Tab-separated table of C-alpha atoms in Angstrom:
chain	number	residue	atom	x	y	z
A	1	UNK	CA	20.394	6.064	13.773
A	2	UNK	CA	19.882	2.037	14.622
A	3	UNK	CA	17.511	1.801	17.131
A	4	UNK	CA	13.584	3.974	17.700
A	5	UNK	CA	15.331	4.272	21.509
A	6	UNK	CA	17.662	6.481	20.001
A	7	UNK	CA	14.534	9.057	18.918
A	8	UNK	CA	13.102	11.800	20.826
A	9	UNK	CA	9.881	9.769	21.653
A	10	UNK	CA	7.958	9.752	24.830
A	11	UNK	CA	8.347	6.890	27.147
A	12	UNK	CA	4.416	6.385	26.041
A	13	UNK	CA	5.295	5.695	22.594
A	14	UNK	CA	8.717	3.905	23.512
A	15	UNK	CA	6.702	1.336	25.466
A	16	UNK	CA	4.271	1.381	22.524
A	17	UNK	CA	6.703	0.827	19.576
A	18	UNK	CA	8.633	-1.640	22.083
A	19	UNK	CA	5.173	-3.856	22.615
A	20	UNK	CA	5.274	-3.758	18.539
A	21	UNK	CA	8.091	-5.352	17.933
A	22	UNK	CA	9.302	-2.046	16.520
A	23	UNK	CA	13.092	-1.523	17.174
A	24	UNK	CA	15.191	-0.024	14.413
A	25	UNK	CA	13.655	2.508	12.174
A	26	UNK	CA	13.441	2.204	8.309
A	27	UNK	CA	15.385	4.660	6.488
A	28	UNK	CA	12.395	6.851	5.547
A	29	UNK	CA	10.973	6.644	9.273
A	30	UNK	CA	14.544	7.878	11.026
A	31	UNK	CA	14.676	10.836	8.179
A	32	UNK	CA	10.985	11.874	8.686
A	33	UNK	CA	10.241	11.629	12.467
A	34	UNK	CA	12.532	13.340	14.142
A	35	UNK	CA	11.636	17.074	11.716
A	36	UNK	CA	8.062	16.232	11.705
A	37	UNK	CA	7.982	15.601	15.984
A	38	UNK	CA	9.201	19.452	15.568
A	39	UNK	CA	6.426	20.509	13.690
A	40	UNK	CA	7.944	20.366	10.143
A	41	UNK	CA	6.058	20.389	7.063
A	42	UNK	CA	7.479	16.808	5.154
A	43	UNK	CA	7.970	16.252	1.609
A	44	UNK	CA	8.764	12.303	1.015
A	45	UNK	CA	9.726	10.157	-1.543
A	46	UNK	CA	10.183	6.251	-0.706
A	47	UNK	CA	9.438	3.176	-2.703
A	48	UNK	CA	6.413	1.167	-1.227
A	49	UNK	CA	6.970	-1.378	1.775
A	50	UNK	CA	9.280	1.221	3.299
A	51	UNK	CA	7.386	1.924	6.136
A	52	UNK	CA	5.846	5.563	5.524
A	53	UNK	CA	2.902	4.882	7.771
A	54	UNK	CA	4.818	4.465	11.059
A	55	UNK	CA	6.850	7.463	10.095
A	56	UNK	CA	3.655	9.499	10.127
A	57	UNK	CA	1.639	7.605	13.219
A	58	UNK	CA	4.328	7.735	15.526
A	59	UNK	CA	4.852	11.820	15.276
A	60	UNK	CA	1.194	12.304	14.725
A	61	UNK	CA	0.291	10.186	17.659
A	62	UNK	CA	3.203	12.279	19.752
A	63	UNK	CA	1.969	15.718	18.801
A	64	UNK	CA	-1.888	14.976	19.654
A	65	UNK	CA	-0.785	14.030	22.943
A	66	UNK	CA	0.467	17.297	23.553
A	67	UNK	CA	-2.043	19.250	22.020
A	68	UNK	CA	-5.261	20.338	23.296
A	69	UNK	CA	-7.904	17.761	23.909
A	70	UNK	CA	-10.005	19.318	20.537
A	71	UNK	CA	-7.179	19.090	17.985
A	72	UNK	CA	-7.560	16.373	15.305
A	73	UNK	CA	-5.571	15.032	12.734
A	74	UNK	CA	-6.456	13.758	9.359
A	75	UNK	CA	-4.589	11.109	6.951
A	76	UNK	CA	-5.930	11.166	3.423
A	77	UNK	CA	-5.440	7.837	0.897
A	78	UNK	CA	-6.307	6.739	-2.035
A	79	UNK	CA	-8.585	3.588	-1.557
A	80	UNK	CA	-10.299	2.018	1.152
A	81	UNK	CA	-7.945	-0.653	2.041
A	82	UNK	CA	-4.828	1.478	2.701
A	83	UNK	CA	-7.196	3.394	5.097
A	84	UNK	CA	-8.419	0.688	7.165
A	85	UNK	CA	-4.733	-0.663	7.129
A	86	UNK	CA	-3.735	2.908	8.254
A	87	UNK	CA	-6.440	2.672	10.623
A	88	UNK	CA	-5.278	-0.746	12.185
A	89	UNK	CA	-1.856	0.174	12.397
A	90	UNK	CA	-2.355	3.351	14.618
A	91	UNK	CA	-4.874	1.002	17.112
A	92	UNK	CA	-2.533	-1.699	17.002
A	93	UNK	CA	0.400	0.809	18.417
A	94	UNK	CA	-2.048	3.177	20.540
A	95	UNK	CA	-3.803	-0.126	21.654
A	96	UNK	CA	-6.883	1.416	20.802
A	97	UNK	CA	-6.131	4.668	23.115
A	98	UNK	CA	-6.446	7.390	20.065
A	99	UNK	CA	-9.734	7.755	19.438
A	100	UNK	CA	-10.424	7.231	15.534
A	101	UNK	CA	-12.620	7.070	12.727
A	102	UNK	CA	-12.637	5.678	9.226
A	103	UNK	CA	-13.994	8.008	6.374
A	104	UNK	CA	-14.544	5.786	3.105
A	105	UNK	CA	-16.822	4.616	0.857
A	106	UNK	CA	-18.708	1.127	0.067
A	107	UNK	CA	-18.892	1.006	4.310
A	108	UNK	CA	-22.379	1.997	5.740
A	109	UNK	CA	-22.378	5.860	6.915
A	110	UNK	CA	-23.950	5.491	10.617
A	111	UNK	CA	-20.833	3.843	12.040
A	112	UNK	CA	-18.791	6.044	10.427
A	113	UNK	CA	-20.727	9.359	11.627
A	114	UNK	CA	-21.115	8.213	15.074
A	115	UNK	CA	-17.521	7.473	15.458
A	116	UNK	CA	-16.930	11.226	14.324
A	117	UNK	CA	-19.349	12.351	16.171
A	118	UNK	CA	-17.889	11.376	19.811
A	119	UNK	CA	-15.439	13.049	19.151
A	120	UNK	CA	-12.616	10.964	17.135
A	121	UNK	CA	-9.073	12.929	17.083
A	122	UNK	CA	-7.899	10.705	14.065
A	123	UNK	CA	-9.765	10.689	10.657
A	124	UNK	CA	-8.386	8.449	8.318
A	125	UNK	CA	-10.421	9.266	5.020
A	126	UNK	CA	-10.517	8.562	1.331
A	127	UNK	CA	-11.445	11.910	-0.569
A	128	UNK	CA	-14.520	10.968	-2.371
A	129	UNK	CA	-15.899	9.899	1.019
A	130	UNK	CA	-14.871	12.752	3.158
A	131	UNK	CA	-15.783	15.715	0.437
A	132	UNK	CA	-19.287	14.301	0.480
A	133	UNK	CA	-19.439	14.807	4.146
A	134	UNK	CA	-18.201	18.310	4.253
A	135	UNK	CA	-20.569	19.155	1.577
A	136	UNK	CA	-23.335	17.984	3.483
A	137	UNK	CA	-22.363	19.919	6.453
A	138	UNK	CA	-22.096	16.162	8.760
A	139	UNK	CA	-18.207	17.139	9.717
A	140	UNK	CA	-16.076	19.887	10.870
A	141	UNK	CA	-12.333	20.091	9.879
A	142	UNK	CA	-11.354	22.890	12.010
A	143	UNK	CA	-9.655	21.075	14.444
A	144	UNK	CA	-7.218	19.652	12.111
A	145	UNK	CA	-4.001	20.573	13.004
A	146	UNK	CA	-2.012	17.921	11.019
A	147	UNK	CA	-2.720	16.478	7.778
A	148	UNK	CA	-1.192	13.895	6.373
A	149	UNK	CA	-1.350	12.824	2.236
A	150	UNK	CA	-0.184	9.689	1.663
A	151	UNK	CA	0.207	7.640	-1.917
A	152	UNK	CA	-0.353	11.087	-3.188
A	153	UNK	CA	1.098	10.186	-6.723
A	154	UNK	CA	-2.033	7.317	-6.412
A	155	UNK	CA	-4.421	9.768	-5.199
A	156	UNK	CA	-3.434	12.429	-8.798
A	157	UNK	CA	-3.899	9.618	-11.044
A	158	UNK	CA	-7.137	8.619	-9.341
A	159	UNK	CA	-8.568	12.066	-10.232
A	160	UNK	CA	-8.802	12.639	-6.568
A	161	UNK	CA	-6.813	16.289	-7.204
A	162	UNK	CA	-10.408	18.650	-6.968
A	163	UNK	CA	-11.987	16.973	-4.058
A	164	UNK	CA	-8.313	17.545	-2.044
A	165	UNK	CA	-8.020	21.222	-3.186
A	166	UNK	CA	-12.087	21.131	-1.734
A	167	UNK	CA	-10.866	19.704	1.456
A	168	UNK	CA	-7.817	21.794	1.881
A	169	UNK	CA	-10.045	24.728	1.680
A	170	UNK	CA	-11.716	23.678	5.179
A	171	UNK	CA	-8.834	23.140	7.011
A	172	UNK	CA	-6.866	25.725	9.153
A	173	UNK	CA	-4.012	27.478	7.469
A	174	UNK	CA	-2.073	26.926	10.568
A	175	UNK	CA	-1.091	23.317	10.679
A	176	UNK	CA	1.001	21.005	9.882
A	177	UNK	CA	1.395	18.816	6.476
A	178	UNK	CA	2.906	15.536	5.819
A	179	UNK	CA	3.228	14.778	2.042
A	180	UNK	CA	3.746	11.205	0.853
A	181	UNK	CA	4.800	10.207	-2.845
A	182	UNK	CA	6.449	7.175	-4.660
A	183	UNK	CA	7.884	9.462	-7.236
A	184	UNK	CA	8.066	12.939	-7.335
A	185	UNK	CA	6.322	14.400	-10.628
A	186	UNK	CA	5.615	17.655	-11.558
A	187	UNK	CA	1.961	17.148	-10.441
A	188	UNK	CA	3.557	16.419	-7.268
A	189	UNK	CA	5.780	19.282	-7.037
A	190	UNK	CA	2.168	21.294	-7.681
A	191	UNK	CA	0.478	19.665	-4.560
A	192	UNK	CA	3.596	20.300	-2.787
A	193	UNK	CA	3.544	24.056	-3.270
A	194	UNK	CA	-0.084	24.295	-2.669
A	195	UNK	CA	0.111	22.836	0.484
A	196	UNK	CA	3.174	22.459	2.022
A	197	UNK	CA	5.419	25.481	4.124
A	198	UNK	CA	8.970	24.936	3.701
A	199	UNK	CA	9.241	21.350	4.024
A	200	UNK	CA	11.662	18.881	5.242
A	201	UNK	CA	12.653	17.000	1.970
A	202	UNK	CA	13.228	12.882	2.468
A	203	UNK	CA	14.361	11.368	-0.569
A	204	UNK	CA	15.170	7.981	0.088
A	205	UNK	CA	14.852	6.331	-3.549
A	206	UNK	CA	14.529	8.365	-6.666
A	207	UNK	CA	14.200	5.564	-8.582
A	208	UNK	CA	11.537	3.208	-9.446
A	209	UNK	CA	12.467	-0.210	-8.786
A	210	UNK	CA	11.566	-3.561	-7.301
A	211	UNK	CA	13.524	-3.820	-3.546
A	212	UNK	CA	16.809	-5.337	-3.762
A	213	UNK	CA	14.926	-7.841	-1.372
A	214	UNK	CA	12.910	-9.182	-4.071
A	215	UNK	CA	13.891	-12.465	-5.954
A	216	UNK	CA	12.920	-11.576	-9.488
A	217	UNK	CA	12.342	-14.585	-11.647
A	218	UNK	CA	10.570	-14.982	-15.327
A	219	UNK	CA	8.205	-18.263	-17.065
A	220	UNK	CA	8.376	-18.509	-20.581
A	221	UNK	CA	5.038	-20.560	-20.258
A	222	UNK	CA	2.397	-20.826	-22.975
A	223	UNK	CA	-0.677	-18.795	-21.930
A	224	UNK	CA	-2.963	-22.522	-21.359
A	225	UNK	CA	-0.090	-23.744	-19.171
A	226	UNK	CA	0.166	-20.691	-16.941
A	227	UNK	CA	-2.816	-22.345	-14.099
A	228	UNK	CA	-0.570	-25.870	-14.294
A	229	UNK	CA	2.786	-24.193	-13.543
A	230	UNK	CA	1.194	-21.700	-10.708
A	231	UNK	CA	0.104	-25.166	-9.047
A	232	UNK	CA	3.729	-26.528	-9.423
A	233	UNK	CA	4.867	-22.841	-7.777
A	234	UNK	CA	2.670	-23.786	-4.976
A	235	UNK	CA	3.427	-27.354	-4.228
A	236	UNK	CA	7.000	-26.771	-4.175
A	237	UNK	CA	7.573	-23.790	-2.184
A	238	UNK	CA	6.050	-22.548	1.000
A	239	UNK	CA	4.597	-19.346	2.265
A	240	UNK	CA	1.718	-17.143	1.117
A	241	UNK	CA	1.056	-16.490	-2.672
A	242	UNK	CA	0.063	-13.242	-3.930
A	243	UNK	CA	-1.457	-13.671	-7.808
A	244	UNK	CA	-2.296	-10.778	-9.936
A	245	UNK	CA	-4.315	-11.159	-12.751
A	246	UNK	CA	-5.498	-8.730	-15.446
A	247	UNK	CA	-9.123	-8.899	-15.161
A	248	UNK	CA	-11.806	-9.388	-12.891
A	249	UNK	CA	-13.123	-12.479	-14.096
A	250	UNK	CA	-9.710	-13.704	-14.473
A	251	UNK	CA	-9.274	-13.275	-11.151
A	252	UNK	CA	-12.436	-15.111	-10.226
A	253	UNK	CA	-11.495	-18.239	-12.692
A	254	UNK	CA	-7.964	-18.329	-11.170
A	255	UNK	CA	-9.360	-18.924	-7.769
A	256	UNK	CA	-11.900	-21.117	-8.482
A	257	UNK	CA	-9.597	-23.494	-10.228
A	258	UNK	CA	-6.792	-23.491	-7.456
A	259	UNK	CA	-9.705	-23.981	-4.601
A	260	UNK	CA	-10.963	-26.818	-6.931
A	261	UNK	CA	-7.162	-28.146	-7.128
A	262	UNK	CA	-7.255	-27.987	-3.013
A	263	UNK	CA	-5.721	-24.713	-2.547
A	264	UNK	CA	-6.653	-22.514	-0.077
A	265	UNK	CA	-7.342	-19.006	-2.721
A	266	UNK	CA	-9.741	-16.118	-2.266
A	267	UNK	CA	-10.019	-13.344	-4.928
A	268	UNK	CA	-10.371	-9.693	-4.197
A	269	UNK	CA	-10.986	-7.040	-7.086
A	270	UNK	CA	-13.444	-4.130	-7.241
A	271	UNK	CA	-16.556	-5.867	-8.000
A	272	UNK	CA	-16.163	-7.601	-4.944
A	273	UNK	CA	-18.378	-6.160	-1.770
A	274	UNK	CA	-16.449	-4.250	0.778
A	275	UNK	CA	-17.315	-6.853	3.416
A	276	UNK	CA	-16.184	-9.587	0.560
A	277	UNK	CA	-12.957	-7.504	0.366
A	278	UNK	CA	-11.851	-7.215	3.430
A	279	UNK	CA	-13.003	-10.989	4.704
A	280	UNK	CA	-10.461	-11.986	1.642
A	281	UNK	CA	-7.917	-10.011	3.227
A	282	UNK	CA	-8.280	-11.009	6.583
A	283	UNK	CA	-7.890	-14.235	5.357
A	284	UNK	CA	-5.134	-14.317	3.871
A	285	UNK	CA	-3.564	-12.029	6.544
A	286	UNK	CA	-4.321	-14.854	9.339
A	287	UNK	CA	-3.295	-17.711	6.794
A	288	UNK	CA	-7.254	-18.859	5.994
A	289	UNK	CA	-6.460	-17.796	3.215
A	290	UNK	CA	-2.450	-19.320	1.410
A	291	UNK	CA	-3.764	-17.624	-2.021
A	292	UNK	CA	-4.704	-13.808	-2.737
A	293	UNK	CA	-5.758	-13.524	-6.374
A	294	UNK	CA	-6.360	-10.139	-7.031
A	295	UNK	CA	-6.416	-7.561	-9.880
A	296	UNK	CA	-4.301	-4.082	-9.239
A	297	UNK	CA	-7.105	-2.758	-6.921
A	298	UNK	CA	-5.094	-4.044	-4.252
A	299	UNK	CA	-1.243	-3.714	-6.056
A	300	UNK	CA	-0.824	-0.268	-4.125
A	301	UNK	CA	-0.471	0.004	-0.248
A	302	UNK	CA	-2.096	-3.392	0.910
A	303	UNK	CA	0.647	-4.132	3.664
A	304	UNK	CA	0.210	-7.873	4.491
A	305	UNK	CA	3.147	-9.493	6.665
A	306	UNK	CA	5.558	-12.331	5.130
A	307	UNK	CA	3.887	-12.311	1.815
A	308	UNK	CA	6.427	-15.087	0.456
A	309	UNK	CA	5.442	-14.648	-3.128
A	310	UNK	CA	3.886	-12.735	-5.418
A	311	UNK	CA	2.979	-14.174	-9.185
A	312	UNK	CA	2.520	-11.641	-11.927
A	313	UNK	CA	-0.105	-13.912	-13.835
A	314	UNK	CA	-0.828	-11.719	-16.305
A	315	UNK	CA	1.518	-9.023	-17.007
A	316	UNK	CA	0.739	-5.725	-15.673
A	317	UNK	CA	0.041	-2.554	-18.404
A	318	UNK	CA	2.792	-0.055	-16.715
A	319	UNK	CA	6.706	-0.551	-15.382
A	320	UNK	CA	5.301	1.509	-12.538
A	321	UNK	CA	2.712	-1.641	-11.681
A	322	UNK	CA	5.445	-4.036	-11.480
A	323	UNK	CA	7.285	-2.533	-8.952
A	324	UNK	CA	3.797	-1.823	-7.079
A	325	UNK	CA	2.763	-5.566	-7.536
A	326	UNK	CA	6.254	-6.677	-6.939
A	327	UNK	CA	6.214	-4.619	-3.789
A	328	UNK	CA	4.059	-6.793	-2.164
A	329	UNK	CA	6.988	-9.425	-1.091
A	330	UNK	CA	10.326	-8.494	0.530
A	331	UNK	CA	8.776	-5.550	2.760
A	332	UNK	CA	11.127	-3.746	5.255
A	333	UNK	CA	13.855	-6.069	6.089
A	334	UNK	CA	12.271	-9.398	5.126
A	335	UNK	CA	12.818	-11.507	1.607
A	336	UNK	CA	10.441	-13.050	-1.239
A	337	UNK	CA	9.848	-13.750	-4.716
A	338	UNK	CA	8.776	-12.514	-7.505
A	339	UNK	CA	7.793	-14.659	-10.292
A	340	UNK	CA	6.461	-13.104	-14.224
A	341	UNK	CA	4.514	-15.578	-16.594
A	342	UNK	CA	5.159	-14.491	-19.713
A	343	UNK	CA	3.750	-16.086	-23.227
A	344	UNK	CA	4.845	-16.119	-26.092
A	345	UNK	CA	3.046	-12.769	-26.851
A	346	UNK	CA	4.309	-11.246	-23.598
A	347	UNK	CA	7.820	-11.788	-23.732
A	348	UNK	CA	8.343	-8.025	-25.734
A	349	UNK	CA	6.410	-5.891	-23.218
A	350	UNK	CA	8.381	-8.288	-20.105
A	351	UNK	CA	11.267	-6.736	-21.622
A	352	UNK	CA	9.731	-3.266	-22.121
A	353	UNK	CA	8.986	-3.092	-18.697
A	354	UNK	CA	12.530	-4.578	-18.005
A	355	UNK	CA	14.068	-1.929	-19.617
A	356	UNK	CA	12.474	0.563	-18.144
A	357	UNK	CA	13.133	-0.357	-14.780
A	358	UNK	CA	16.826	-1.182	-15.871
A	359	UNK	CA	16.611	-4.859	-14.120
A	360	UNK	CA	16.977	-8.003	-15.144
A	361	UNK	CA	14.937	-11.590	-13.846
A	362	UNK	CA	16.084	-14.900	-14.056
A	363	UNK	CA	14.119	-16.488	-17.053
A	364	UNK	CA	13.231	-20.145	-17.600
A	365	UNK	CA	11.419	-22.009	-20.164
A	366	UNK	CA	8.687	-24.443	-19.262
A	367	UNK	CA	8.258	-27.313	-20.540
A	368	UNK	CA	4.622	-28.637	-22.132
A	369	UNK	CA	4.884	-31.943	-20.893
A	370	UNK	CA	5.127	-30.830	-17.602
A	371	UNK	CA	5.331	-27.960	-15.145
A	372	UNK	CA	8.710	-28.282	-14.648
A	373	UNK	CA	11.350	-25.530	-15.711
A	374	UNK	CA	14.827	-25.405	-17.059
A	375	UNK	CA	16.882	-21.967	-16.880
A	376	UNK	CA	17.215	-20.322	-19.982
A	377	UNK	CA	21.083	-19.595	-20.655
C-alpha cells in the first residue's frame, strides 16, 4: 500500500489527511488501520517516530463518526506532553471538529472539567490524572467504546500499571482496544492479555535501534570542552538542535551559557512549570527557539518536525534511552544527526550501549586547542 487514497477512509477523512499533507502511510499506519477501521483489537510494536498516533486518530476519528452521538473514546499516555501532542494532532486533522479534552496533571482542573463536561467524545488522559477523577466521581467512562494505550512499555516502567487496571475496571467490556509498545516484554504480553480480545498483531521492528535515518556520530571530547565543541556543532551546521543533558541543573547551565554565547536555547525538564514547559516547546517547534536542552523528561514521544540534530551531552544511563533520545531526529521519512560526547570516562559505557544496540558511530577526537575534530581511524 503507497498512498492513504488507497485505504478504506471516508471522503471526510480523505479530504482531512489530504489538507495534512498526509499521503503515503508509514509502515505501522498501513498495517494497523485498515483491522482496527473493522473493529479489531491491535497489538503494536514500532520504534518511535513511526507514526503510531495517526494510525490510531485516523480509525478512531472514522469509527466515532459512525457511532452514536454519546460514544467516546479514550487515549491513555504516559506524560503530559505526548498528550497534548496527541491532542494537537487529532485538532489539527479534525480541524477542531471532534470535540476533545485533555486529562493531565500540573494543568489547572476547571478547564479540564468543563471541557468534559460539554460533552467531549475524545479524552486524551495521563493515568494519574484521570484515576483521580474517577475516584472522585467528576467523570463517567461508560461511553468509551475505544481505548487506546499508547507508549505502554513507558507507562509499566512509570508505575502507571494499578491506576490502568483501576481505569479498565470502569470501562465497558464491549469495546474496542488499541495497544501501543516499543518493545514487547513480558509485562507487555500481561497488559495485552488483560485487555486485549484477539488482536491484530503489527510488528514492524523487533529490534531496538536508532532509524536507519539517523546519522550517528561520536566526540571524544574532554568533559570541560564539551560546551566549546556544542557551539562549534552549532555554528557550522544548520537546523534545530536537540541537547540532552543528565541533570536538571545541567540542563539549566547548558542553556544559559549558549543564550549568553547568542544562541537562541530554552531548557525543559521536570522542575520546570507546565506553562514553562510547553512555552519551551512551542518555541522551539515555531523556531523561537534553535536550541531544546532538555533532560529525558522529554526523550519519549515529544514529536517536533525537522529536528536536524540531536546532541547526547551527557550520555544517557540505558541503550534503550539512546534510541529514545536519538529518536528525536530522522522521524518518518526525513534525515538528521545524531551526535554522542563522550569523555574520557564515558568512552566504556558509549561502547556498552553500542554493543547492545549492535551499531556502530563515526568517532572523532577533538582537539584542546580548538573545537575542531579529526576522524579517528
Amino acid at each position: 500500500m503507497k498512498l492513504f487514497s488507497e485505504l478504506p477512509l471516508s471522503p471526510a477523512m480523505q479530504r482531512q489527511l489530504a489538507a495534512a499533507n498526509f499521503t503515503e502511510p508509514t509502515p505501522v499506519q498501513a498495517a494497523a488501520i485498515p483491522p482496527a477501521l473493522e473493529g479489531h483489537d491491535i497489538l503494536a510494536t514500532a520504534q518511535t517516530g513511526t507514526g503510531k498516533t495517526l494510525s490510531f486518530l485516523v480509525p478512531l476519528i472514522e469509527r466515532l463518526a459512525t457511532a452514536p452521538a454519546d460514544a467516546k473514546a479514550l487515549v491513555l499516555l504516559p506524560t503530559r506532553e505526548l498528550a497534548m501532542q496527541v491532542l494537537d494532532a487529532c485538532r489539527n486533522l479534525t480541524r477542531g471538529q471532534l470535540k476533545s479534552a485533555l486529562v493531565c496533571g500540573g494543568m489547572p482542573e476547571g478547564p479540564q472539567l468543563a471541557t468534559l463536561r460539554k460533552g467531549a467524545r475524545l479524552i486524551v488522559a495521563t493515568p494519574g490524572r484521570l484515576e483521580d477523577y474517577l475516584s472522585r466521581r467528576l467523570v463517567s467512562l461508560a461511553s468509551v467504546r475505544m481505548l487506546v494505550l499508547d507508549e505502554v512499555d513507558r507507562m509499566l516502567d512509570m508505575g502507571f500499571k494499578p491506576a490502568i487496571q483501576r481505569i479498565a475496571g470502569h470501562l465497558p467490556q464491549e469495546r474496542q482496544t488499541l495497544c501501543y509498545s516499543a518493545t514487547l516484554s513480558p509485562a507487555i504480553r500481561e497488559v495485552a492479555s488483560l485487555y486485549l480480545r484477539n488482536p491484530r498483531r503489527i510488528d514492524i521492528s523487533t529490534t531496538l535501534k536508532p532509524s536507519p535515518n539517523v546519522r550517528l556520530q561520536t566526540f571524544e571530547v574532554p568533559a570541560d570542552r564539551k560546551q566549546d565543541l556544542l557551539e562549534h556543532l552549532l555554528g557550522s551546521n544548520e537546523g534545530s538542535f536537540m541537547v540532552f543533558v543528565r541533570t536538571k541543573h545541567g540542563a539549566d547551565r547548558v542553556a544559559r551559557r549558549l543564550a549568553r554565547a547568542g544562541f537562541a536555547a530554552a531548557p525543559i525538564h521536570g522542575d520546570r512549570t507546565q506553562s514553562q514547559r510547553s512555552s519551551a516547546l512551542r518555541g522551539f517547534a515555531e523556531g523561537r527557539h534553535r536550541v531544546l536542552v532538555a533532560t529525558d523528561v522529554v526523550a519519549r514521544g515529544i514529536d517536533v518536525a525537522d529536528v536536524a540534530h540531536v546532541v547526547n551531552y551527557d550520555l544517557p544511563h540505558e541503550a534503550e534511552d539512546f534510541v529514545h533520545r536519538v529518536g528525536r531526529t530522522g522521524r518518518a521519512s526525513s534525515h538528521g544527526i545524531a551526535s554522542t560526547f563522550a569523555a574520557p570516562g564515558e568512552t566504556h559505557a558509549l561502547r556498552k550501549i553500542e554493543r547492545a544496540l549492535t551499531i556502530q558511530s563515526t568517532r572523532y577526537r577533538v582537539r584542546l586547542q580548538g573545537a575542531e575534530a579529526s576522524r579517528v581511524a
